[in-house]
Coordinates of C-alpha atoms and ligand atoms in Angstrom, one line a residue:
M736 CA 102.1 63.8 119.3
K737 CA 105.8 64.0 118.4
Q738 CA 108.4 65.0 121.0
A739 CA 108.3 68.7 122.0
Q740 CA 110.8 71.1 120.5
I741 CA 113.3 72.7 122.9
L742 CA 114.0 76.3 122.0
W743 CA 117.0 77.9 123.7
I744 CA 116.4 81.6 124.6
N745 CA 119.0 83.8 126.2
P746 CA 117.8 84.4 129.8
I747 CA 119.6 87.8 130.1
A748 CA 118.7 89.2 126.7
P749 CA 115.9 87.1 125.1
E750 CA 116.1 87.1 121.3
P751 CA 113.0 88.9 120.0
D752 CA 112.5 86.5 117.0
R753 CA 112.5 83.5 119.3
I754 CA 110.1 85.1 121.7
A755 CA 107.8 86.0 118.8
Y756 CA 107.8 82.3 117.7
A757 CA 106.7 81.1 121.1
A758 CA 104.1 83.9 121.4
A759 CA 102.6 82.9 118.1
L760 CA 102.0 79.4 119.5
L761 CA 100.4 80.8 122.6
R762 CA 98.2 83.1 120.5
A763 CA 97.0 80.0 118.6
G764 CA 95.9 78.5 121.9
K765 CA 98.7 76.0 122.3
P766 CA 100.4 75.5 125.7
V767 CA 104.1 76.5 125.9
A768 CA 106.5 75.8 128.7
F769 CA 108.8 78.6 129.8
P770 CA 111.1 79.5 132.6
T771 CA 110.4 81.7 135.6
E772 CA 112.7 82.6 138.4
T773 CA 111.1 79.9 140.6
V774 CA 110.3 76.9 138.5
Y775 CA 109.2 76.3 134.8
G776 CA 105.6 77.0 134.0
L777 CA 103.2 75.7 131.4
G778 CA 101.5 78.7 129.9
A779 CA 98.3 79.6 128.1
N780 CA 96.4 82.8 127.3
A781 CA 94.7 83.5 130.7
L782 CA 91.8 85.2 128.9
D783 CA 91.0 82.1 126.7
A784 CA 89.1 79.3 128.5
A785 CA 89.8 76.8 125.7
A786 CA 93.6 77.4 125.8
V787 CA 93.6 77.1 129.6
E788 CA 91.7 73.8 129.3
R789 CA 94.6 72.4 127.3
V790 CA 97.0 73.2 130.1
F791 CA 94.9 71.2 132.6
A792 CA 94.7 68.3 130.1
A793 CA 98.5 68.3 129.4
K794 CA 99.4 68.1 133.1
N795 CA 96.6 65.7 134.1
R796 CA 95.7 68.5 136.6
P797 CA 92.3 68.3 138.4
A798 CA 90.0 71.1 137.4
S799 CA 89.6 71.9 141.1
D800 CA 93.2 73.3 141.4
P801 CA 93.3 76.9 140.3
L802 CA 96.2 78.4 138.2
I803 CA 98.4 81.4 138.7
V804 CA 98.1 84.3 136.2
H805 CA 101.4 85.9 135.2
I806 CA 101.5 89.5 134.2
A807 CA 104.2 91.9 132.9
A808 CA 102.6 95.3 133.6
D809 CA 100.3 97.1 136.0
E810 CA 97.5 97.5 133.4
Q811 CA 97.2 93.8 133.3
L812 CA 96.7 93.7 137.1
E813 CA 93.8 96.1 136.7
L814 CA 92.4 94.0 133.9
I815 CA 92.2 90.8 136.0
A816 CA 91.8 92.0 139.7
A817 CA 88.6 93.7 140.6
E818 CA 90.1 95.3 143.7
I819 CA 93.7 96.0 144.6
P820 CA 93.8 96.9 148.4
A821 CA 96.5 99.2 149.7
E822 CA 98.1 96.3 151.5
A823 CA 98.4 94.4 148.2
Q824 CA 99.9 97.5 146.6
A825 CA 102.5 97.8 149.4
L826 CA 103.6 94.2 148.7
T827 CA 103.7 94.5 144.9
R828 CA 105.8 97.7 145.2
V829 CA 108.5 95.8 147.2
F830 CA 108.3 92.2 145.9
W831 CA 107.4 92.5 142.2
P832 CA 108.8 91.3 139.9
G833 CA 109.5 88.3 142.1
P834 CA 108.4 85.0 143.7
L835 CA 105.2 86.3 145.4
T836 CA 101.7 85.4 144.2
L837 CA 98.7 87.4 145.5
I838 CA 95.1 86.2 145.7
L839 CA 92.8 89.0 144.8
P840 CA 89.1 89.3 143.8
K841 CA 88.8 88.5 140.1
T842 CA 87.2 90.4 137.2
D843 CA 85.0 88.8 134.5
A844 CA 88.0 89.0 132.1
I845 CA 89.3 85.8 133.7
P846 CA 87.4 82.7 132.8
L847 CA 86.2 80.4 135.6
N848 CA 88.4 77.4 134.7
V849 CA 91.5 79.5 135.5
T850 CA 90.3 80.0 139.1
A851 CA 88.6 76.6 139.5
G852 CA 85.3 78.4 139.9
L853 CA 86.5 80.7 142.7
N854 CA 85.8 84.5 142.7
S855 CA 89.4 85.2 143.4
V856 CA 92.4 85.1 141.1
A857 CA 96.1 84.3 141.8
V858 CA 98.5 86.7 140.2
R859 CA 102.2 87.4 140.0
R860 CA 104.8 89.3 138.0
P861 CA 107.8 87.0 137.6
A862 CA 111.4 88.2 137.8
N863 CA 112.5 86.5 134.6
E864 CA 113.3 88.3 131.4
I865 CA 112.1 85.4 129.2
A866 CA 108.7 85.2 131.0
L867 CA 108.3 89.0 130.9
A868 CA 109.2 89.3 127.2
L869 CA 106.8 86.4 126.4
I870 CA 103.9 88.0 128.2
T871 CA 104.7 91.4 126.6
A872 CA 104.9 89.9 123.1
C873 CA 101.6 88.1 123.6
G874 CA 99.8 91.2 124.9
F875 CA 97.7 89.0 127.3
P876 CA 98.4 87.7 130.8
I877 CA 99.6 84.0 130.9
A878 CA 98.0 81.5 133.2
A879 CA 100.7 78.9 134.2
P880 CA 100.9 76.2 136.7
S881 CA 104.3 74.5 137.2
A882 CA 105.2 72.5 134.1
N883 CA 105.3 69.1 135.7
L884 CA 102.8 66.2 135.6
F885 CA 100.4 66.4 138.5
A886 CA 102.0 65.0 141.7
R887 CA 105.6 65.1 140.3
P888 CA 108.3 67.5 141.7
S889 CA 108.2 70.9 140.0
P890 CA 110.6 71.3 137.1
T891 CA 113.7 73.5 137.5
T892 CA 115.2 72.7 134.1
A893 CA 113.9 72.3 130.5
E894 CA 115.0 68.7 130.7
H895 CA 112.6 68.1 133.7
V896 CA 109.7 69.5 131.6
M897 CA 110.7 67.3 128.7
E898 CA 110.7 64.3 131.0
D899 CA 107.1 64.9 132.2
L900 CA 105.4 66.7 129.2
G901 CA 107.7 66.0 126.2
E902 CA 105.0 63.9 124.5
R903 CA 102.1 66.2 125.5
I904 CA 103.1 69.7 124.3
E905 CA 104.8 71.2 121.3
L906 CA 107.3 73.7 122.7
I907 CA 109.6 74.1 125.7
I908 CA 111.6 77.2 126.1
D909 CA 115.0 76.5 127.6
G910 CA 116.3 79.4 129.7
G911 CA 118.7 77.4 131.8
P912 CA 118.1 76.2 135.4
T913 CA 115.8 78.4 137.5
L914 CA 117.3 80.8 140.0
I915 CA 115.2 80.0 143.1
G916 CA 114.1 76.4 142.6
V917 CA 111.0 76.4 144.7
E918 CA 107.6 78.0 143.8
S919 CA 106.4 81.4 144.7
T920 CA 104.9 82.3 148.1
V921 CA 101.1 82.4 147.8
V922 CA 99.4 85.1 149.9
D923 CA 95.6 85.3 150.2
M924 CA 94.8 89.1 150.2
T925 CA 91.1 88.4 150.5
A926 CA 91.6 86.9 153.9
R927 CA 91.7 89.0 157.1
P928 CA 94.5 89.2 158.1
P929 CA 96.3 88.3 154.8
T930 CA 97.3 84.7 155.0
I931 CA 100.2 82.7 153.5
L932 CA 98.6 79.7 151.8
R933 CA 102.0 78.3 150.5
P934 CA 105.5 79.3 151.7
G935 CA 107.9 79.9 148.8
G936 CA 110.6 82.1 147.3
T937 CA 109.6 85.2 149.3
S938 CA 110.2 84.6 153.0
L939 CA 107.7 85.0 155.8
E940 CA 110.2 87.4 157.5
A941 CA 110.4 89.6 154.4
L942 CA 106.6 89.8 154.2
Q943 CA 106.2 90.5 157.9
A944 CA 108.6 93.5 157.5
I945 CA 106.0 95.1 155.1
L946 CA 102.8 93.6 156.5
P947 CA 103.3 92.7 160.3
S948 CA 99.7 91.3 160.5
I949 CA 100.4 88.6 157.9
E950 CA 99.6 85.0 159.1
I951 CA 100.5 81.6 157.9
A952 CA 97.8 79.1 157.2
H953 CA 97.7 76.5 160.0
R954 CA 98.4 73.5 157.8
Y955 CA 101.8 74.8 156.8
V956 CA 103.2 75.3 160.3
G957 CA 106.4 73.3 160.8
P958 CA 106.9 69.8 162.2
Q959 CA 108.0 71.3 165.5
Q960 CA 104.5 72.5 166.1
A961 CA 101.4 70.4 166.6
Q962 CA 101.2 67.8 163.9
P963 CA 98.5 68.5 161.3
S964 CA 96.6 65.4 160.3
P965 CA 98.3 63.9 157.3
G966 CA 95.2 64.4 155.3
L967 CA 95.6 68.1 155.5
L968 CA 98.7 68.0 153.5
S969 CA 98.0 67.0 149.9
K970 CA 100.8 64.7 148.6
H971 CA 101.5 67.2 145.9
Y972 CA 105.2 67.2 145.2
A973 CA 105.7 63.5 145.6
P974 CA 108.5 61.6 144.0
H975 CA 107.9 57.9 143.3
A976 CA 109.9 56.8 146.4
L977 CA 108.6 57.0 149.9
V978 CA 110.1 60.0 151.7
E979 CA 110.9 60.0 155.4
L980 CA 111.8 63.4 156.9
F981 CA 113.9 63.5 160.1
N982 CA 114.0 66.3 162.5
E983 CA 114.7 67.1 166.2
T984 CA 117.6 65.4 168.0
A985 CA 120.4 63.1 166.8
V986 CA 119.1 63.4 163.3
V987 CA 122.1 62.0 161.3
E988 CA 122.6 59.1 163.7
R989 CA 118.9 58.2 163.5
M990 CA 119.0 58.5 159.7
R991 CA 122.0 56.2 159.6
Q992 CA 120.2 53.6 161.8
R993 CA 117.2 53.8 159.6
A994 CA 119.3 53.4 156.5
I995 CA 120.9 50.3 157.9
V996 CA 117.5 48.7 158.7
L997 CA 116.2 49.5 155.2
I998 CA 119.3 48.1 153.5
A999 CA 119.1 44.9 155.5
A1000 CA 115.5 44.6 154.3
G1001 CA 116.8 44.8 150.7
K1002 CA 115.6 48.4 150.0
Q1003 CA 117.4 50.9 147.8
V1004 CA 117.9 54.0 149.9
G1005 CA 118.4 57.6 148.9
V1006 CA 119.7 60.3 151.4
M1007 CA 119.1 64.0 151.0
I1008 CA 121.5 65.8 153.2
T1009 CA 123.7 68.9 153.4
Q1010 CA 127.3 69.0 152.3
E1011 CA 128.4 69.1 155.9
D1012 CA 126.8 65.7 156.8
R1013 CA 127.7 63.9 153.6
A1014 CA 130.7 62.1 155.1
C1015 CA 128.5 60.5 157.8
F1016 CA 127.0 58.2 155.1
D1017 CA 130.2 57.4 153.1
D1018 CA 130.4 53.9 154.6
L1019 CA 126.9 52.9 153.7
P1020 CA 125.6 51.7 150.3
V1021 CA 123.1 54.5 149.8
H1022 CA 122.6 57.1 147.1
I1023 CA 123.6 60.5 148.5
E1024 CA 122.2 63.8 147.3
A1025 CA 124.2 66.6 148.9
L1026 CA 122.0 69.6 148.4
G1027 CA 124.5 72.3 149.3
S1028 CA 125.7 73.9 152.5
R1029 CA 123.5 74.2 155.5
N1030 CA 124.7 77.8 155.6
D1031 CA 123.3 78.5 152.2
L1032 CA 119.7 77.4 152.1
A1033 CA 119.1 79.3 148.8
Q1034 CA 121.5 76.7 147.2
V1035 CA 119.6 73.9 148.9
A1036 CA 116.3 75.2 147.5
R1037 CA 117.7 75.4 144.0
A1038 CA 118.9 71.7 144.2
L1039 CA 115.9 70.2 146.0
F1040 CA 113.5 69.1 143.2
A1041 CA 116.3 68.0 140.8
A1042 CA 117.6 65.8 143.6
M1043 CA 114.2 64.2 144.1
R1044 CA 114.0 63.4 140.4
R1045 CA 117.5 61.9 140.3
L1046 CA 116.8 59.6 143.2
D1047 CA 113.6 58.5 141.4
H1048 CA 115.7 57.7 138.3
L1049 CA 118.0 55.6 140.4
G1050 CA 114.9 53.7 141.5
V1051 CA 115.3 54.1 145.2
D1052 CA 112.5 52.8 147.4
V1053 CA 112.9 55.2 150.2
I1054 CA 114.4 58.7 150.5
L1055 CA 115.6 59.8 153.9
A1056 CA 115.8 63.6 154.2
K1057 CA 117.0 65.9 157.0
S1058 CA 114.9 68.8 158.0
L1059 CA 116.8 72.1 157.8
G1060 CA 114.8 74.5 160.0
S1061 CA 112.2 77.0 159.0
S1062 CA 113.8 80.4 158.8
G1063 CA 114.0 82.3 155.5
I1064 CA 113.6 80.0 152.5
G1065 CA 114.0 77.1 154.9
L1066 CA 110.2 77.3 155.5
A1067 CA 109.5 76.6 151.8
I1068 CA 112.1 73.8 151.7
Q1069 CA 110.6 72.2 154.8
D1070 CA 107.0 72.6 153.4
R1071 CA 108.1 70.7 150.1
L1072 CA 109.8 68.0 152.1
I1073 CA 106.8 67.5 154.4
R1074 CA 104.5 67.3 151.4
A1075 CA 106.9 64.8 149.7
A1076 CA 106.8 62.8 152.9
G1077 CA 103.0 62.8 152.8
G1078 CA 102.8 64.8 156.0
Q1079 CA 104.7 62.3 158.0
V1080 CA 107.7 63.5 160.0
T1081 CA 109.6 60.5 161.3
V1082 CA 110.7 60.6 164.9
N1083 CA 111.9 57.2 165.8
I1084 CA 111.0 56.9 169.5
E1085 CA 112.6 53.4 169.9
L1086 CA 116.0 54.6 168.9
L1087 CA 115.7 57.8 170.9
E1088 CA 115.0 55.7 174.1
S1089 CA 117.8 53.1 173.5
P1090 CA 120.9 53.8 175.6
Ligands
TXA2447 O1 106.4 79.9 141.3 C1 105.2 79.6 141.0 O2 104.2 80.0 141.6 C2 105.1 78.7 139.7 C3 105.6 79.5 138.5 C4 105.3 78.8 137.2 O3 105.0 80.8 138.5 N1 103.7 78.3 139.6 C5 103.1 77.4 140.4 O4 101.8 77.1 140.0 O5 103.6 76.9 141.3 P1 101.0 75.9 140.6 O6 99.8 75.8 139.8 O7 101.8 74.7 140.7 O8 100.5 76.4 142.0 C6 99.5 77.4 142.2 C7 99.1 77.5 143.6 C8 98.3 76.3 144.0 O9 98.6 75.9 145.3 C9 96.9 76.8 143.9 O10 96.0 76.1 144.7 C10 97.1 78.2 144.4 O11 98.3 78.6 143.8 N2 96.0 79.1 143.9 C11 95.7 79.6 142.6 N3 94.7 80.3 142.6 C12 94.1 80.4 143.8 C13 93.0 81.0 144.4 N4 92.2 81.8 143.7 N5 92.8 80.9 145.7 C14 93.7 80.1 146.5 N6 94.8 79.5 146.0 C15 95.0 79.6 144.7
MG2448 MG1 102.6 72.9 140.9

């Protein structure tokens, strides 16, 4: 297949003729990449099993991993969800459109390959004018996983999508860099109490304010808590390099010591750090990615996946990253870092014990 076409669409006022062009491809069953407020998605008609199959194929995504269905209107929610409990309605009223995905019982309108055979469907209404205009022009809900190759960091720009899928799809809509930078929060509303399966762009604290009973799935608790077995954390957002995540005491000093050891062993080292800690690595031959200020974690979230990709392009062998806590969007940042690190949080005991 020849290289995908990149079609610029104005993210504030999408041009109707450009939206119509993309919608025509989707109607013909072809996958189209488009921006959302979180990350770029690779879309297909959620009611058409054959179109959805092409999305799985383009991404190399295992059939066992279900997709999120994106909607633009309430009627579409009723079309795909068999039951919309009062608690779910309370959440949609506050957080939609926005980075919150709800798992609800599915109707027969949704083919089983969308949900990987499950009786539930993941659904969200994105806060992005291009995505909403596209869904509205199509007239059907759009099933879309993140538009990356399986096991690569999610794409936050059209260029990232090009890098991963340029040879595999025909059209990428470019609506500029995404606003949030990490994926939506996924909440299972079929569980009692409702359970966060994936932390993301909507914070735990904000959800708790509406639904105090909400819980977080055990495997996503932070590194401060009991360590989950690494096998529980799929290595899903993995860059090519090994990632070591540092937390607890004397983080920057331990990262420096580790960098020195790795450099001496001939390794190329990347460091993901906040602006405030940047100068601590100035004297070392490492590739520094300053993600933003530690006082603005939203900025860090926006920069995270692009930084992982840049370090991969530089060909680093190891990425050293500093944990930034778990409040607000910090929980999603921490989750993506732990996943990239394959579930391993590095606490170097030897260095801690040395005088
Ligand atoms: O922000 C986002 O959510 C982006 C944009 C494109 O909307 N999409 C995204 O999709 O991140 P994806 O496919 O990369 O992640 C979907 C997540 C997976 O963790 C999947 O297992 C979960 O949603 N999921 C989907 N359907 C589910 C279901 N019925 N039950 C439990 N988990 C489900
Ligand atoms: Mg994904």
